[in-house]
Amino acid sequence: MILTKAQYKEIAQCLVSVPPTRQSLRKLNQSRATLLSIFSQEYQKHIKRTHAKHHTSEAIESYYQRYLNGVVKNGAAPVLLDLANEVDYAPSLMARLILERFLQEHEETAPSKSVINSMLRDPSQIPDGVLANQVYQCIVNDCCYGPLVDCIKHAIGHEHEVLLRDLLLEKNLPFLGEDQLRAKGCDKTPDFILQVPVAVEGHIIHWIESKASFGDECSHHAYLHDQFWSYWNRTCFPTNIVTLCHSIA
């Protein structure tokens, strides 16, 4: 799907008040994959702007006490998920905050990042059944953050690379993949280098980088800075005209 800046802005504004859960996005009458990708990008910008206020010691203690009070009343209710939505914070990130605070209180040493990540990936490792269930509810209902989202993004990214490879083979376009490029000594590579450049809509395409997300203006700038200019500057790759390929999750 191709959108103008005005269309993208209109969709983004409509999504501002939508909670970051899959149930909310199912109610919107548009392509759910496109909406989810746009919403995720806009929501991540919002989280970056508001991240600090949720990580003050006062905020964390307030959230923890509200969690404790909530599960005392009804441990089966989605206390953490409701709290995250109420304070406008990603459910998986709220779960991480509460889990860290819980472990600090119940363990002799501060939990390591690897231990926290392992428990978020597998809540059954959490040494408290009620909290494990609360964390699980946050993870499975969060459509922007958390280990489940990371797995989905990785799977979609791999799927799109396979589809792109199949399309290049179908069109009989000779190319080199990442593994072949690394074997040639290129440490940072695009997904595919075309051994014979092609012209698309007046642009000469030498290489293709597939991104399984919606290519908004902000993400294009970020990818240019963090990744694409390094391709341009490396002697492994041609240094003339380049076009970027974005696919939609």
CSV table of C-alpha atoms in Angstrom, one decimal:
chain,number,residue,atom,x,y,z
A,1,MET,CA,0.0,0.0,0.0
A,2,ILE,CA,1.3,3.5,-1.0
A,3,LEU,CA,0.1,6.5,1.1
A,4,THR,CA,0.6,10.2,0.7
A,5,LYS,CA,2.0,12.1,3.7
A,6,ALA,CA,-1.5,13.6,4.2
A,7,GLN,CA,-3.1,10.1,4.2
A,8,TYR,CA,-0.4,8.7,6.6
A,9,LYS,CA,-0.9,11.7,9.0
A,10,GLU,CA,-4.7,11.2,8.9
A,11,ILE,CA,-4.3,7.5,9.8
A,12,ALA,CA,-1.8,8.2,12.5
A,13,GLN,CA,-4.0,10.8,14.1
A,14,CYS,CA,-6.9,8.3,14.2
A,15,LEU,CA,-4.8,5.8,15.9
A,16,VAL,CA,-3.6,8.1,18.7
A,17,SER,CA,-6.4,7.2,21.1
A,18,VAL,CA,-6.3,3.4,20.4
A,19,PRO,CA,-4.9,1.2,23.2
A,20,PRO,CA,-1.9,-0.9,22.1
A,21,THR,CA,-3.7,-4.2,22.0
A,22,ARG,CA,-4.6,-6.5,19.2
A,23,GLN,CA,-8.3,-6.4,20.2
A,24,SER,CA,-8.4,-2.6,19.6
A,25,LEU,CA,-6.9,-2.8,16.2
A,26,ARG,CA,-9.4,-5.5,15.1
A,27,LYS,CA,-12.2,-3.0,15.4
A,28,LEU,CA,-10.7,-0.7,12.8
A,29,ASN,CA,-12.1,-1.0,9.3
A,30,GLN,CA,-8.8,-1.1,7.4
A,31,SER,CA,-6.0,-3.5,6.4
A,32,ARG,CA,-5.0,-4.8,9.9
A,33,ALA,CA,-1.4,-5.5,8.8
A,34,THR,CA,-1.0,-1.9,7.5
A,35,LEU,CA,-2.7,-0.4,10.5
A,36,LEU,CA,-0.6,-2.5,12.9
A,37,SER,CA,2.6,-1.4,11.3
A,38,ILE,CA,1.7,2.3,11.3
A,39,PHE,CA,0.3,2.1,14.8
A,40,SER,CA,3.4,0.3,16.1
A,41,GLN,CA,5.7,3.0,14.7
A,42,GLU,CA,3.7,5.9,16.0
A,43,TYR,CA,3.3,4.2,19.4
A,44,GLN,CA,7.0,3.6,19.7
A,45,LYS,CA,7.6,7.3,19.1
A,46,HIS,CA,5.1,8.0,21.9
A,47,ILE,CA,6.8,5.6,24.3
A,48,LYS,CA,10.2,7.1,23.6
A,49,ARG,CA,8.8,10.6,24.5
A,50,THR,CA,7.2,9.4,27.7
A,51,HIS,CA,9.6,6.7,28.8
A,52,ALA,CA,11.3,8.7,31.5
A,53,LYS,CA,8.2,9.5,33.5
A,54,HIS,CA,7.4,5.8,34.0
A,55,HIS,CA,10.9,5.0,35.3
A,56,THR,CA,11.1,7.3,38.2
A,57,SER,CA,11.3,5.5,41.6
A,58,GLU,CA,8.0,7.2,42.6
A,59,ALA,CA,6.2,5.9,39.5
A,60,ILE,CA,7.5,2.4,39.8
A,61,GLU,CA,6.6,2.2,43.5
A,62,SER,CA,3.1,3.5,42.7
A,63,TYR,CA,2.6,1.0,39.9
A,64,TYR,CA,3.9,-1.9,42.1
A,65,GLN,CA,1.5,-1.0,45.0
A,66,ARG,CA,-1.4,-0.7,42.6
A,67,TYR,CA,-0.5,-4.1,41.2
A,68,LEU,CA,-0.3,-5.7,44.7
A,69,ASN,CA,-3.6,-4.1,45.7
A,70,GLY,CA,-5.3,-5.2,42.5
A,71,VAL,CA,-4.3,-8.9,42.7
A,72,VAL,CA,-5.3,-9.1,46.3
A,73,LYS,CA,-8.8,-8.2,45.2
A,74,ASN,CA,-8.8,-10.5,42.2
A,75,GLY,CA,-5.7,-12.3,41.1
A,76,ALA,CA,-7.3,-13.6,37.9
A,77,ALA,CA,-8.3,-10.2,36.7
A,78,PRO,CA,-5.9,-8.5,34.1
A,79,VAL,CA,-4.6,-6.1,36.7
A,80,LEU,CA,-1.3,-5.3,35.0
A,81,LEU,CA,-2.8,-5.0,31.5
A,82,ASP,CA,-5.5,-2.7,32.8
A,83,LEU,CA,-2.9,-0.6,34.6
A,84,ALA,CA,-0.7,-0.3,31.6
A,85,ASN,CA,-3.6,0.9,29.4
A,86,GLU,CA,-4.7,3.3,32.1
A,87,VAL,CA,-1.3,5.0,32.4
A,88,ASP,CA,-0.7,4.7,28.6
A,89,TYR,CA,2.4,2.5,28.8
A,90,ALA,CA,3.1,-0.6,26.7
A,91,PRO,CA,1.9,-3.7,28.6
A,92,SER,CA,5.1,-5.7,28.1
A,93,LEU,CA,7.1,-2.7,29.4
A,94,MET,CA,4.8,-2.5,32.4
A,95,ALA,CA,5.3,-6.2,33.0
A,96,ARG,CA,9.0,-5.7,33.0
A,97,LEU,CA,8.9,-2.9,35.5
A,98,ILE,CA,6.7,-4.9,37.9
A,99,LEU,CA,8.8,-8.1,37.5
A,100,GLU,CA,12.0,-6.2,38.2
A,101,ARG,CA,10.5,-4.6,41.3
A,102,PHE,CA,9.1,-8.0,42.5
A,103,LEU,CA,12.5,-9.7,42.1
A,104,GLN,CA,14.3,-6.9,43.8
A,105,GLU,CA,12.0,-7.4,46.8
A,106,HIS,CA,12.2,-11.2,46.9
A,107,GLU,CA,15.7,-12.0,45.7
A,108,GLU,CA,19.0,-11.5,47.6
A,109,THR,CA,20.7,-9.9,44.5
A,110,ALA,CA,19.4,-7.6,41.8
A,111,PRO,CA,18.1,-9.5,38.8
A,112,SER,CA,20.3,-9.4,35.7
A,113,LYS,CA,18.9,-8.3,32.4
A,114,SER,CA,19.3,-11.9,31.0
A,115,VAL,CA,17.2,-13.3,33.8
A,116,ILE,CA,14.5,-10.7,33.3
A,117,ASN,CA,14.4,-11.4,29.5
A,118,SER,CA,14.3,-15.1,30.1
A,119,MET,CA,11.3,-14.8,32.4
A,120,LEU,CA,9.5,-12.5,30.0
A,121,ARG,CA,10.0,-15.0,27.2
A,122,ASP,CA,8.8,-17.8,29.5
A,123,PRO,CA,6.7,-16.5,32.4
A,124,SER,CA,6.5,-20.0,33.9
A,125,GLN,CA,10.0,-19.3,35.3
A,126,ILE,CA,8.6,-16.5,37.4
A,127,PRO,CA,8.6,-17.7,41.1
A,128,ASP,CA,5.1,-16.4,41.7
A,129,GLY,CA,2.1,-17.9,39.9
A,130,VAL,CA,-0.1,-14.8,40.1
A,131,LEU,CA,2.6,-12.6,38.7
A,132,ALA,CA,3.5,-15.1,36.0
A,133,ASN,CA,-0.1,-15.0,34.8
A,134,GLN,CA,-0.2,-11.2,34.9
A,135,VAL,CA,3.0,-11.0,32.9
A,136,TYR,CA,1.7,-13.6,30.4
A,137,GLN,CA,-1.5,-11.5,29.8
A,138,CYS,CA,0.6,-8.4,29.1
A,139,ILE,CA,2.9,-10.2,26.7
A,140,VAL,CA,0.2,-11.9,24.6
A,141,ASN,CA,-1.9,-8.7,24.4
A,142,ASP,CA,0.9,-6.3,23.5
A,143,CYS,CA,1.1,-5.6,19.8
A,144,CYS,CA,4.1,-3.3,19.8
A,145,TYR,CA,6.6,-4.6,22.4
A,146,GLY,CA,7.7,-7.8,24.1
A,147,PRO,CA,9.2,-11.2,23.2
A,148,LEU,CA,6.1,-12.3,21.3
A,149,VAL,CA,6.2,-9.2,19.0
A,150,ASP,CA,10.0,-9.7,18.5
A,151,CYS,CA,9.4,-13.3,17.3
A,152,ILE,CA,6.6,-12.2,15.0
A,153,LYS,CA,8.7,-9.4,13.5
A,154,HIS,CA,11.6,-11.8,13.0
A,155,ALA,CA,9.4,-14.4,11.3
A,156,ILE,CA,7.8,-11.8,9.0
A,157,GLY,CA,11.2,-10.3,8.1
A,158,HIS,CA,12.5,-13.8,7.2
A,159,GLU,CA,9.3,-14.5,5.2
A,160,HIS,CA,9.6,-11.3,3.2
A,161,GLU,CA,13.3,-12.1,2.4
A,162,VAL,CA,12.3,-15.5,1.1
A,163,LEU,CA,9.5,-14.0,-1.0
A,164,LEU,CA,11.9,-11.5,-2.4
A,165,ARG,CA,14.5,-14.2,-3.2
A,166,ASP,CA,11.8,-16.2,-5.0
A,167,LEU,CA,10.7,-13.2,-7.0
A,168,LEU,CA,14.3,-12.5,-8.1
A,169,LEU,CA,14.7,-16.1,-9.2
A,170,GLU,CA,11.4,-16.0,-11.0
A,171,LYS,CA,12.5,-12.9,-12.9
A,172,ASN,CA,15.9,-14.5,-13.7
A,173,LEU,CA,17.7,-11.6,-12.0
A,174,PRO,CA,21.2,-12.7,-10.9
A,175,PHE,CA,22.0,-11.6,-7.3
A,176,LEU,CA,24.2,-12.2,-4.3
A,177,GLY,CA,22.6,-12.8,-0.9
A,178,GLU,CA,23.9,-11.7,2.6
A,179,ASP,CA,25.8,-15.0,3.2
A,180,GLN,CA,27.6,-14.7,-0.1
A,181,LEU,CA,28.4,-11.1,0.5
A,182,ARG,CA,29.8,-11.8,4.0
A,183,ALA,CA,32.0,-14.5,2.4
A,184,LYS,CA,33.4,-11.8,0.2
A,185,GLY,CA,34.4,-9.8,3.3
A,186,CYS,CA,31.5,-7.4,3.6
A,187,ASP,CA,30.6,-7.1,7.3
A,188,LYS,CA,27.4,-5.1,6.8
A,189,THR,CA,25.3,-5.9,3.8
A,190,PRO,CA,21.9,-5.3,2.2
A,191,ASP,CA,19.7,-8.4,1.7
A,192,PHE,CA,20.5,-8.7,-2.0
A,193,ILE,CA,23.0,-7.2,-4.4
A,194,LEU,CA,21.8,-7.3,-8.1
A,195,GLN,CA,24.7,-8.5,-10.2
A,196,VAL,CA,23.1,-6.8,-13.2
A,197,PRO,CA,21.4,-3.6,-12.2
A,198,VAL,CA,17.8,-3.0,-13.3
A,199,ALA,CA,15.8,0.2,-13.9
A,200,VAL,CA,12.5,0.8,-12.0
A,201,GLU,CA,10.5,3.9,-12.7
A,202,GLY,CA,13.6,5.8,-13.8
A,203,HIS,CA,15.8,4.7,-11.0
A,204,ILE,CA,18.8,2.3,-11.3
A,205,ILE,CA,18.6,-0.4,-8.7
A,206,HIS,CA,21.8,-2.0,-7.5
A,207,TRP,CA,20.7,-3.5,-4.2
A,208,ILE,CA,17.6,-4.3,-2.2
A,209,GLU,CA,17.0,-4.1,1.5
A,210,SER,CA,13.7,-5.6,2.6
A,211,LYS,CA,12.0,-4.1,5.6
A,212,ALA,CA,8.8,-5.8,6.9
A,213,SER,CA,7.3,-2.5,8.2
A,214,PHE,CA,5.6,0.5,6.8
A,215,GLY,CA,8.2,2.9,5.3
A,216,ASP,CA,7.1,6.3,6.9
A,217,GLU,CA,9.3,9.4,6.6
A,218,CYS,CA,10.8,8.9,10.0
A,219,SER,CA,11.8,5.3,9.5
A,220,HIS,CA,13.4,6.1,6.1
A,221,HIS,CA,15.6,8.8,7.8
A,222,ALA,CA,16.5,6.4,10.6
A,223,TYR,CA,17.4,3.6,8.2
A,224,LEU,CA,19.4,6.0,6.0
A,225,HIS,CA,21.5,7.1,9.0
A,226,ASP,CA,21.9,3.7,10.7
A,227,GLN,CA,22.2,1.4,7.8
A,228,PHE,CA,21.9,2.6,4.2
A,229,TRP,CA,24.6,5.2,4.0
A,230,SER,CA,27.1,2.6,5.2
A,231,TYR,CA,26.2,0.5,2.1
A,232,TRP,CA,26.7,3.6,-0.1
A,233,ASN,CA,30.2,4.2,1.4
A,234,ARG,CA,31.5,0.6,1.3
A,235,THR,CA,33.6,-0.4,-1.6
A,236,CYS,CA,31.7,-3.7,-1.8
A,237,PHE,CA,28.7,-2.0,-3.2
A,238,PRO,CA,28.1,0.3,-6.2
A,239,THR,CA,28.1,4.0,-5.2
A,240,ASN,CA,25.6,5.5,-7.7
A,241,ILE,CA,21.8,5.6,-7.7
A,242,VAL,CA,20.1,3.5,-5.0
A,243,THR,CA,16.4,2.8,-4.4
A,244,LEU,CA,15.1,1.3,-1.1
A,245,CYS,CA,12.5,-1.5,-0.9
A,246,HIS,CA,10.0,-1.4,1.9
A,247,SER,CA,7.5,-4.2,2.3
A,248,ILE,CA,4.5,-4.0,4.7
A,249,ALA,CA,4.1,-6.4,7.6
